[in-house]
Coordinates of C-alpha atoms and ligand atoms in Angstrom, one line a residue:
M1 CA -60.2 135.4 234.5
G2 CA -57.4 136.2 236.7
Y3 CA -54.7 138.2 237.6
A4 CA -51.1 138.1 238.8
R5 CA -48.0 140.3 239.3
A6 CA -44.5 139.1 239.5
R7 CA -41.2 140.9 239.9
S8 CA -38.1 141.0 238.3
V9 CA -35.0 143.2 237.2
V10 CA -33.7 145.0 234.4
V11 CA -30.1 145.9 234.4
D12 CA -28.6 149.2 233.2
G13 CA -24.7 149.8 233.2
V14 CA -23.8 147.9 236.3
T15 CA -26.9 148.7 238.1
G16 CA -30.2 146.8 238.5
R17 CA -33.7 148.1 239.2
L18 CA -36.8 146.0 240.2
V19 CA -39.7 145.9 237.6
T20 CA -43.2 144.6 238.0
V21 CA -44.8 142.4 235.4
E22 CA -48.4 142.1 235.3
A23 CA -50.6 139.2 233.6
E24 CA -54.3 139.3 233.2
I25 CA -56.4 136.6 231.7
S26 CA -59.3 137.1 229.9
P27 CA -60.7 135.4 226.7
G28 CA -60.1 137.1 223.8
L29 CA -57.0 139.1 225.1
S30 CA -53.9 138.7 222.6
T31 CA -50.7 137.9 224.3
V32 CA -48.4 140.3 222.6
F33 CA -45.4 141.5 224.9
G34 CA -42.0 142.7 224.9
S35 CA -40.0 141.8 222.0
R36 CA -41.1 139.4 219.3
E37 CA -38.1 137.1 220.4
Q38 CA -39.4 137.2 224.1
C39 CA -42.8 136.5 223.1
D40 CA -41.8 133.3 221.1
R41 CA -39.4 132.1 223.8
V42 CA -42.1 132.5 226.8
R43 CA -44.8 130.9 224.5
A44 CA -42.6 127.8 223.6
A45 CA -41.3 127.3 227.1
I46 CA -44.9 127.4 228.7
L47 CA -46.2 124.9 226.0
N48 CA -43.4 122.6 226.5
S49 CA -43.3 122.4 230.1
G50 CA -46.8 120.9 229.5
Y51 CA -49.1 124.0 230.5
A52 CA -51.8 125.3 228.0
W53 CA -51.3 128.9 226.7
P54 CA -53.9 131.5 228.1
D55 CA -55.5 134.2 226.4
A56 CA -54.0 137.1 228.5
R57 CA -52.7 140.7 228.5
I58 CA -49.0 141.0 229.7
T59 CA -48.0 144.4 231.0
L60 CA -44.2 145.0 231.6
P61 CA -42.1 148.0 231.0
A62 CA -40.7 148.5 227.8
E63 CA -37.0 148.6 229.0
A64 CA -37.7 145.1 230.8
S65 CA -38.0 143.4 227.4
G66 CA -34.8 141.7 227.6
S67 CA -34.3 138.0 228.4
M68 CA -33.7 138.8 232.2
T69 CA -37.7 139.0 232.5
D70 CA -38.5 135.9 230.8
L71 CA -39.1 133.7 234.0
A72 CA -40.9 136.5 235.5
V73 CA -43.4 136.7 232.6
A74 CA -44.0 133.2 232.4
V75 CA -44.6 132.7 236.2
A76 CA -47.1 135.9 236.2
L77 CA -49.0 134.2 233.3
L78 CA -49.2 130.7 235.1
T79 CA -50.2 132.3 238.2
A80 CA -52.8 134.2 236.6
A81 CA -54.2 131.3 234.8
G82 CA -54.6 129.5 238.5
H83 CA -51.4 127.4 238.7
L84 CA -50.1 129.1 241.8
P85 CA -51.7 131.2 244.6
A86 CA -50.8 134.6 243.8
E87 CA -49.5 135.2 247.3
R88 CA -46.5 132.8 246.6
L89 CA -45.0 135.6 244.6
D90 CA -44.8 137.8 247.6
G91 CA -41.2 138.6 248.3
V92 CA -40.0 136.8 245.4
V93 CA -38.0 138.0 242.4
L94 CA -37.9 136.0 239.1
L95 CA -34.7 136.1 237.0
G96 CA -33.5 134.4 234.1
E97 CA -33.9 133.7 230.3
L98 CA -36.4 130.8 229.0
G99 CA -35.2 128.3 226.5
L100 CA -37.9 126.7 224.1
D101 CA -37.9 123.6 226.0
G102 CA -38.4 125.3 229.3
R103 CA -35.1 125.2 230.8
L104 CA -33.9 128.3 232.4
R105 CA -30.6 129.7 230.7
P106 CA -28.0 131.8 232.6
V107 CA -28.0 135.7 231.8
R108 CA -25.4 138.1 231.9
G109 CA -25.4 140.6 234.8
I110 CA -27.0 138.3 237.1
L111 CA -25.0 139.5 240.1
P112 CA -26.2 143.4 239.9
A113 CA -29.8 141.9 239.1
V114 CA -29.6 140.0 242.5
S115 CA -28.0 142.9 244.5
A116 CA -31.0 145.2 243.4
A117 CA -33.6 142.5 244.5
A118 CA -32.4 143.2 248.1
T119 CA -34.3 141.1 250.7
N120 CA -36.3 139.4 248.4
T121 CA -35.9 135.8 247.7
V122 CA -34.2 135.4 244.4
I123 CA -35.0 132.5 241.7
V124 CA -32.2 132.2 239.2
P125 CA -31.1 129.8 236.6
A126 CA -28.7 127.2 238.2
G127 CA -26.3 127.7 235.6
C128 CA -25.4 131.0 237.2
A129 CA -26.2 130.3 240.7
D130 CA -22.6 130.9 241.9
E131 CA -22.2 134.2 240.1
A132 CA -25.8 135.1 241.5
A133 CA -24.6 134.4 245.2
A134 CA -24.2 137.9 246.3
P135 CA -23.1 138.3 249.9
G136 CA -26.2 138.2 252.0
A137 CA -28.6 137.5 249.2
V138 CA -31.1 134.6 249.2
V139 CA -30.7 132.9 246.1
V140 CA -32.7 129.8 244.9
P141 CA -31.3 128.0 242.1
A142 CA -33.7 126.3 239.3
V143 CA -33.3 124.4 236.3
R144 CA -36.7 124.5 234.8
L145 CA -39.8 126.7 234.6
S146 CA -42.0 123.5 235.7
E147 CA -39.6 123.3 238.6
V148 CA -40.1 126.7 239.6
V149 CA -43.8 126.4 239.5
E150 CA -43.8 123.5 241.7
R151 CA -41.4 124.7 244.3
L152 CA -43.2 128.0 244.8
A153 CA -46.6 125.7 245.0
N154 CA -45.0 123.6 247.5
D155 CA -43.0 126.3 249.1
S156 CA -39.8 124.3 249.0
L157 CA -37.2 127.0 248.1
A158 CA -33.5 125.7 248.8
R159 CA -31.1 128.3 249.4
H160 CA -27.9 128.3 247.6
T161 CA -24.7 129.0 249.5
R162 CA -21.9 131.4 248.0
P163 CA -19.1 129.2 246.7
A164 CA -15.7 129.5 248.2
E165 CA -13.4 132.0 246.9
R166 CA -11.0 130.7 244.3
A167 CA -7.3 130.3 245.4
V168 CA -5.4 132.5 243.0
S169 CA -1.4 131.8 242.7
L170 CA 0.2 135.2 242.4
L171 CA 3.4 135.7 240.0
D172 CA 6.2 136.7 242.4
L173 CA 8.3 139.7 241.5
A174 CA 11.4 137.8 242.6
D175 CA 11.3 136.3 239.0
V176 CA 12.1 139.4 237.1
P177 CA 15.7 139.8 236.3
G178 CA 17.5 143.2 237.2
N179 CA 15.5 146.3 236.5
H180 CA 15.9 147.9 239.8
H181 CA 14.5 151.1 238.5
A182 CA 11.4 149.6 236.9
R183 CA 10.7 147.6 240.2
F184 CA 10.9 150.6 242.4
A185 CA 8.8 152.6 240.0
L186 CA 6.3 149.7 240.1
E187 CA 6.3 149.7 244.0
V188 CA 5.8 153.5 244.2
G189 CA 3.0 153.2 241.6
A190 CA 1.3 150.3 243.9
A191 CA 1.8 152.3 247.1
G192 CA 0.3 155.6 245.7
G193 CA -2.0 154.5 242.9
H194 CA 0.0 156.2 240.4
H195 CA 0.1 155.2 236.6
L196 CA 3.1 154.0 235.1
F197 CA 5.0 154.0 231.8
L198 CA 7.6 151.4 231.3
V199 CA 9.8 151.9 228.2
G200 CA 12.6 149.9 226.4
H201 CA 13.4 146.3 225.5
G202 CA 12.8 144.5 228.8
P203 CA 10.7 142.4 231.0
A204 CA 7.4 145.0 230.6
L205 CA 4.9 142.1 230.4
M206 CA 6.6 140.3 233.5
L207 CA 6.4 143.5 235.7
A208 CA 2.9 144.4 234.9
E209 CA 1.4 141.1 235.4
R210 CA 3.1 141.2 239.0
L211 CA 1.5 144.6 239.8
P212 CA -1.7 143.0 241.2
G213 CA 0.2 140.8 243.6
I214 CA 1.8 143.8 245.2
L215 CA -1.6 145.7 245.7
P216 CA -3.6 145.2 248.9
P217 CA -6.3 142.9 248.7
L218 CA -9.7 144.1 247.7
D219 CA -12.1 145.2 250.4
D220 CA -15.8 143.7 250.4
A221 CA -17.2 146.5 248.7
A222 CA -14.5 146.7 246.0
A223 CA -14.6 142.9 245.5
L224 CA -18.1 142.9 244.8
E225 CA -18.1 146.1 242.3
V226 CA -15.3 143.9 240.6
E227 CA -17.4 140.8 240.1
T228 CA -20.5 142.9 239.1
V229 CA -18.7 144.2 236.2
Y230 CA -17.8 140.6 235.3
S231 CA -21.2 139.4 235.6
V232 CA -22.5 142.1 233.3
A233 CA -19.6 141.4 230.7
G234 CA -20.5 137.7 230.8
Q235 CA -17.1 136.9 231.9
Y236 CA -17.7 135.8 235.5
D237 CA -15.4 132.7 236.2
G238 CA -15.9 131.7 239.7
A239 CA -15.7 133.8 242.6
P240 CA -12.3 135.5 241.8
G241 CA -11.2 136.3 245.7
R242 CA -9.6 139.4 246.6
T243 CA -6.8 140.0 244.1
P244 CA -7.1 143.3 242.0
P245 CA -8.0 142.3 238.6
M246 CA -5.8 142.7 235.7
S247 CA -7.1 143.6 232.2
A248 CA -4.5 143.5 229.2
P249 CA -6.3 143.8 225.9
H250 CA -4.3 143.1 222.9
H251 CA -3.8 146.2 220.5
T252 CA -5.8 144.9 217.9
T253 CA -8.9 145.3 220.1
T254 CA -11.6 147.6 218.8
L255 CA -12.5 150.9 220.5
A256 CA -15.9 149.4 221.9
G257 CA -13.7 146.4 223.1
I258 CA -11.9 148.8 225.1
T259 CA -14.6 151.2 226.1
G260 CA -17.5 149.0 226.2
N261 CA -21.0 149.3 224.6
L262 CA -24.6 149.8 225.5
H263 CA -24.8 146.3 226.7
R264 CA -21.4 145.2 228.1
P265 CA -18.4 147.0 229.6
G266 CA -15.2 146.9 228.0
A267 CA -11.4 146.2 229.1
L268 CA -11.2 149.6 231.1
S269 CA -14.2 148.5 233.3
L270 CA -12.6 144.9 233.5
A271 CA -9.6 146.6 235.0
H272 CA -11.7 148.4 237.6
R273 CA -10.1 148.4 241.0
G274 CA -7.1 146.6 239.5
V275 CA -4.6 147.0 236.6
L276 CA -4.9 148.1 233.0
H277 CA -1.9 146.9 230.9
L278 CA -1.5 148.3 227.4
H279 CA 1.6 146.4 226.0
E280 CA 3.0 148.1 223.0
A281 CA 0.9 150.7 223.4
P282 CA 2.1 152.9 220.6
E283 CA 0.5 150.2 218.4
F284 CA -2.9 150.7 219.8
N285 CA -5.6 152.9 217.8
R286 CA -5.0 156.6 218.3
Q287 CA -8.8 156.7 219.2
I288 CA -8.1 154.2 222.0
L289 CA -5.1 156.1 223.3
D290 CA -7.1 159.3 223.3
A291 CA -10.0 157.8 225.2
L292 CA -7.7 157.0 228.2
P293 CA -7.4 160.4 229.8
G294 CA -11.4 160.8 230.7
P295 CA -11.6 157.3 232.4
M296 CA -8.2 158.1 234.1
E297 CA -9.5 161.3 235.6
T298 CA -13.3 160.5 236.7
G299 CA -12.7 156.7 237.5
E300 CA -15.7 155.8 234.8
V301 CA -16.6 155.3 231.2
R302 CA -19.5 157.3 230.1
L303 CA -21.2 156.1 226.8
F304 CA -23.7 157.9 224.8
R305 CA -25.4 156.1 222.3
R306 CA -28.8 156.0 220.8
E307 CA -30.2 158.4 223.2
R308 CA -29.1 156.5 226.1
L309 CA -26.3 157.1 228.8
V310 CA -24.5 154.4 230.3
H311 CA -21.9 154.4 233.0
Y312 CA -19.4 152.0 233.8
P313 CA -16.8 152.0 236.5
A314 CA -13.4 152.2 235.5
R315 CA -11.3 153.2 238.2
F316 CA -7.7 151.4 237.2
Q317 CA -4.0 151.9 237.4
L318 CA -2.7 152.0 233.9
V319 CA 0.6 150.6 233.0
L320 CA 1.6 151.7 229.6
S321 CA 4.5 149.8 228.0
A322 CA 6.5 150.3 224.7
V323 CA 9.7 149.5 223.2
P324 CA 11.4 152.9 221.6
C325 CA 10.5 152.5 218.3
P326 CA 8.7 150.6 215.7
C327 CA 11.7 148.0 214.6
V328 CA 11.7 144.5 215.6
R329 CA 15.7 144.6 215.4
D330 CA 18.6 146.4 213.9
C331 CA 17.3 149.9 214.4
T332 CA 17.9 152.6 211.7
C333 CA 15.4 155.0 213.0
T334 CA 16.2 158.4 213.4
A335 CA 15.5 160.6 216.4
M336 CA 12.7 162.0 214.6
V337 CA 11.2 158.5 213.8
R338 CA 11.5 157.5 217.4
R339 CA 10.1 160.7 218.9
R340 CA 7.1 160.3 216.5
Y341 CA 6.4 156.6 217.7
L342 CA 6.1 157.6 221.3
E343 CA 4.3 160.6 220.6
R344 CA 1.2 158.7 219.8
L345 CA 1.1 158.2 223.8
A346 CA 1.3 162.0 224.5
R347 CA -2.3 162.3 225.7
P348 CA -2.3 159.5 228.1
L349 CA 1.0 160.3 229.3
Q350 CA 0.1 163.5 230.5
H351 CA -1.6 161.9 233.3
V352 CA 1.3 159.4 233.9
E353 CA 3.2 160.3 237.1
L354 CA 6.1 157.6 236.9
R355 CA 8.3 156.4 234.1
A356 CA 10.9 153.9 234.1
R357 CA 13.3 152.5 231.2
L358 CA 13.5 148.8 231.1
E359 CA 16.6 146.9 230.5
R360 CA 16.9 143.4 229.6
G361 CA 18.1 142.4 232.9
S362 CA 20.6 139.7 234.1
W363 CA 20.1 136.8 236.6
A364 CA 23.9 137.4 237.1
V365 CA 22.6 140.0 239.7
G366 CA 20.7 137.6 241.5
P367 CA 16.9 137.5 242.5
G368 CA 15.3 140.7 243.4
E369 CA 13.1 141.1 246.4
S370 CA 9.8 138.9 246.6
S371 CA 6.3 140.3 246.1
A372 CA 5.8 139.3 249.8
V373 CA 8.4 141.8 251.0
V374 CA 7.4 144.6 248.7
V375 CA 3.8 144.4 249.5
A376 CA 4.5 144.6 253.1
R377 CA 6.1 148.4 252.3
V378 CA 3.1 149.2 250.0
R379 CA 0.5 147.9 252.8
E380 CA 2.2 150.5 255.3
A381 CA 2.7 153.2 253.1
R382 CA -1.0 152.9 252.0
E383 CA -2.3 153.0 255.4
R384 CA -0.5 156.1 256.0
A385 CA -2.0 157.5 253.2
A386 CA -5.6 156.2 254.4
V387 CA -5.2 157.8 257.6
R388 CA -4.4 161.1 256.1
L389 CA -7.2 160.9 253.7
A390 CA -9.8 159.5 256.2
G391 CA -13.1 161.0 255.6
T392 CA -12.5 161.8 251.8
P393 CA -13.5 159.8 249.0
W394 CA -10.0 159.1 248.2
R395 CA -7.9 156.1 249.2
V396 CA -4.5 156.9 247.6
N397 CA -2.4 159.8 246.8
A398 CA -3.0 159.7 242.8
E399 CA -6.5 160.1 243.6
V400 CA -6.3 163.6 245.4
P401 CA -7.6 166.1 242.7
V402 CA -5.6 169.4 242.2
R403 CA -8.2 171.3 244.3
S404 CA -7.9 169.5 247.1
L405 CA -4.1 169.1 247.4
R406 CA -3.0 171.9 249.2
R407 CA -5.4 170.6 252.1
Y408 CA -4.6 166.9 251.9
L409 CA -1.3 166.8 250.3
P410 CA 0.3 170.2 251.3
A411 CA 3.9 170.8 249.9
A412 CA 6.5 172.1 252.3
A413 CA 8.6 175.0 251.1
E414 CA 11.8 173.1 250.5
V415 CA 9.9 170.9 248.3
I416 CA 8.2 173.8 246.6
A417 CA 11.7 175.4 246.4
L418 CA 13.3 172.4 244.9
L419 CA 10.6 172.0 242.0
D420 CA 10.7 175.7 241.5
S421 CA 14.4 176.1 241.0
P422 CA 15.9 177.5 237.8
V423 CA 17.4 174.1 236.9
N424 CA 13.8 173.0 236.6
T425 CA 12.3 175.9 234.6
G426 CA 10.5 174.9 231.8
L427 CA 10.4 171.4 232.8
I428 CA 8.0 171.8 235.7
T429 CA 4.5 172.9 234.3
P430 CA 1.2 173.9 236.3
V431 CA 0.3 170.4 235.2
T432 CA 3.3 168.4 236.2
F433 CA 3.6 170.2 239.7
P434 CA 0.6 168.4 241.3
Q435 CA 1.8 165.1 240.2
L436 CA 5.3 165.8 241.6
V437 CA 3.8 166.5 245.0
R438 CA 1.6 163.4 245.0
V439 CA 4.6 161.2 244.2
S440 CA 6.7 163.1 246.9
W441 CA 4.0 162.0 249.6
T442 CA 3.9 158.5 248.2
L443 CA 7.7 158.3 248.7
A444 CA 7.2 159.8 252.1
D445 CA 4.6 157.3 253.0
L446 CA 7.1 154.3 251.8
R447 CA 9.8 155.9 254.1
G448 CA 7.5 156.2 256.9
A449 CA 8.2 159.9 257.2
S450 CA 5.3 162.5 258.1
H451 CA 6.2 164.7 255.2
P452 CA 7.9 164.8 252.1
A453 CA 11.6 166.0 252.2
K454 CA 13.5 167.6 249.5
E455 CA 15.0 164.2 248.7
D456 CA 11.6 162.9 248.0
A457 CA 10.9 165.6 245.5
A458 CA 14.1 165.2 243.8
R459 CA 13.2 161.5 243.6
A460 CA 9.9 162.1 242.3
L461 CA 11.3 164.3 239.7
E462 CA 13.5 161.4 238.8
L463 CA 10.8 159.1 238.6
W464 CA 8.6 161.4 236.9
Q465 CA 11.3 162.2 234.1
G466 CA 12.3 158.4 234.0
A467 CA 12.1 157.6 230.5
R468 CA 11.6 161.0 229.0
D469 CA 14.7 160.8 227.0
A470 CA 13.9 157.3 225.4
S471 CA 13.0 159.1 222.3
R472 CA 16.3 160.9 221.8
Ligands
LIG501 ZN1 13.9 151.5 215.1

C-alpha cells in the first residue's frame, strides 16, 4: 500500500503546463497508463534499473501521455513503492523520456517545459541540460533513473549553470558587390521591419544572409522566444546568442515543413524574431506562397488539425527573391510568360513594402559600407521609432496596423498631397497608401527627422515600385 504524486509538464505548441502524475500501489491493481509505448518504456526502465515492478494504478492526464512524462511516472511509482520519502518530491518537477535500459533521453520542447516549471527544481536528461537551462531556472541534469532516485533520496541535487552564448561570426555587407539600391532597401527594411522583394540576377542570397547582421540584437524576452521555438522543433544547437535567427527553406520544402504541424513548428516559426528568406520564390508550391499573408499580418501560425488548435509564433521579416523568369540562360520568354512567373507571388507581395532590382554588381566600384556602419544607422532609426511607439505593442513602423496609423504614424499634408497626386492615380490604392506612409516614417527615422517630408514620400514610392517593372 502506498501513494505518491510527482509533477511533470506537457507542452502544447510552445507553451508548457504543469501536470500531476499519481501512483497508488495495491495488490491486484493493473498498471496500464498513457500509451502502450510509454507503458512499455517505463516498465522496462524500472526493471532494468534493478527495481521490482509493483502492482499499481497510475493516473495521468490523457494529454500527458507523451514521452516527456516518463520520468515522473517512474519516480511516482518508485516513491509509492517506498524507495523515496514522498516529501522529497515537493517542489520538484521531473522531465524526460526513459530508455528501456533506464537511461534518460533528451526530449523536444524541454525549454518551454522548464519555463512552465517556474520556481521548482527541475530534473532533466543530462543530454539536454544546456537547452533546458532557462534564465533563472534551477535545472538538475541526470543520466539514469536510478541516479534520480538516489539524488532525491540523498538530497544531492547539483544545479546546472546556463552555458555561455555562442560567438556568432556575422557575414558583412561589405562583401556584396555593387547593388546600391538593394543595399539601401535592405537597410530601410532593417530599420522599419518592412518585408522585402529582391528581383533580378544578382547576389540575392548574399544580401538576405546579411540582413540578421544589420538588425539590432535580440533582447532577453525575444531571445528566449527564439530558443523556445528551436527547442520545440528539436533544432536547438547551443545557446544561439542575440543574433536574430535566419530561416531559409528550400523551394522543395512541404507545406507542413513551412507552417509546422501539431508537434513541431515549421520554417515560418524558425524565422520568428528574425528573417525568413524564400530564395527562387516563384518555385515554391502555390499553397505555401498563399499561406504567407496570414502570419505576415498576425505574427503567428495557427494550425487546426484533428480538432486541436496549435499556435506557433511567427513574427518574421520576409525576404522574397526571384529571377525575372524561369530560364536558366538565353531567355526567350515573352513579356506574358515573365509576368505570369512573378504573378505567383501576388498574394505575399501585397504585404511587401519594399522592392529592389538586383544587378550582378562589380568589384570595380569598390566595396560598399560594412555592416557595422549600417547597423549603427539602423539602431538609431529604430530607437526613434521605439520612442514614438512607446506604450504600444509595436516596436517598428511596419507593425503599426492601419487602424492605428493616423494616431502613431500620421501623414503630413504634403505627404498625402504627393501620394494623392494625379501622376500616381491608379497606382496608389487603399492597400498601398498605409504601406507608403510606414516606409516614409522609416526614411524619416533614418534621416533623423521628426516627421516624414515630401522627399521621404517620394523615396518610399520609389522603393515600393522598385522592381515593379521586372515583369515587363
Ligand atoms: Zn526567360
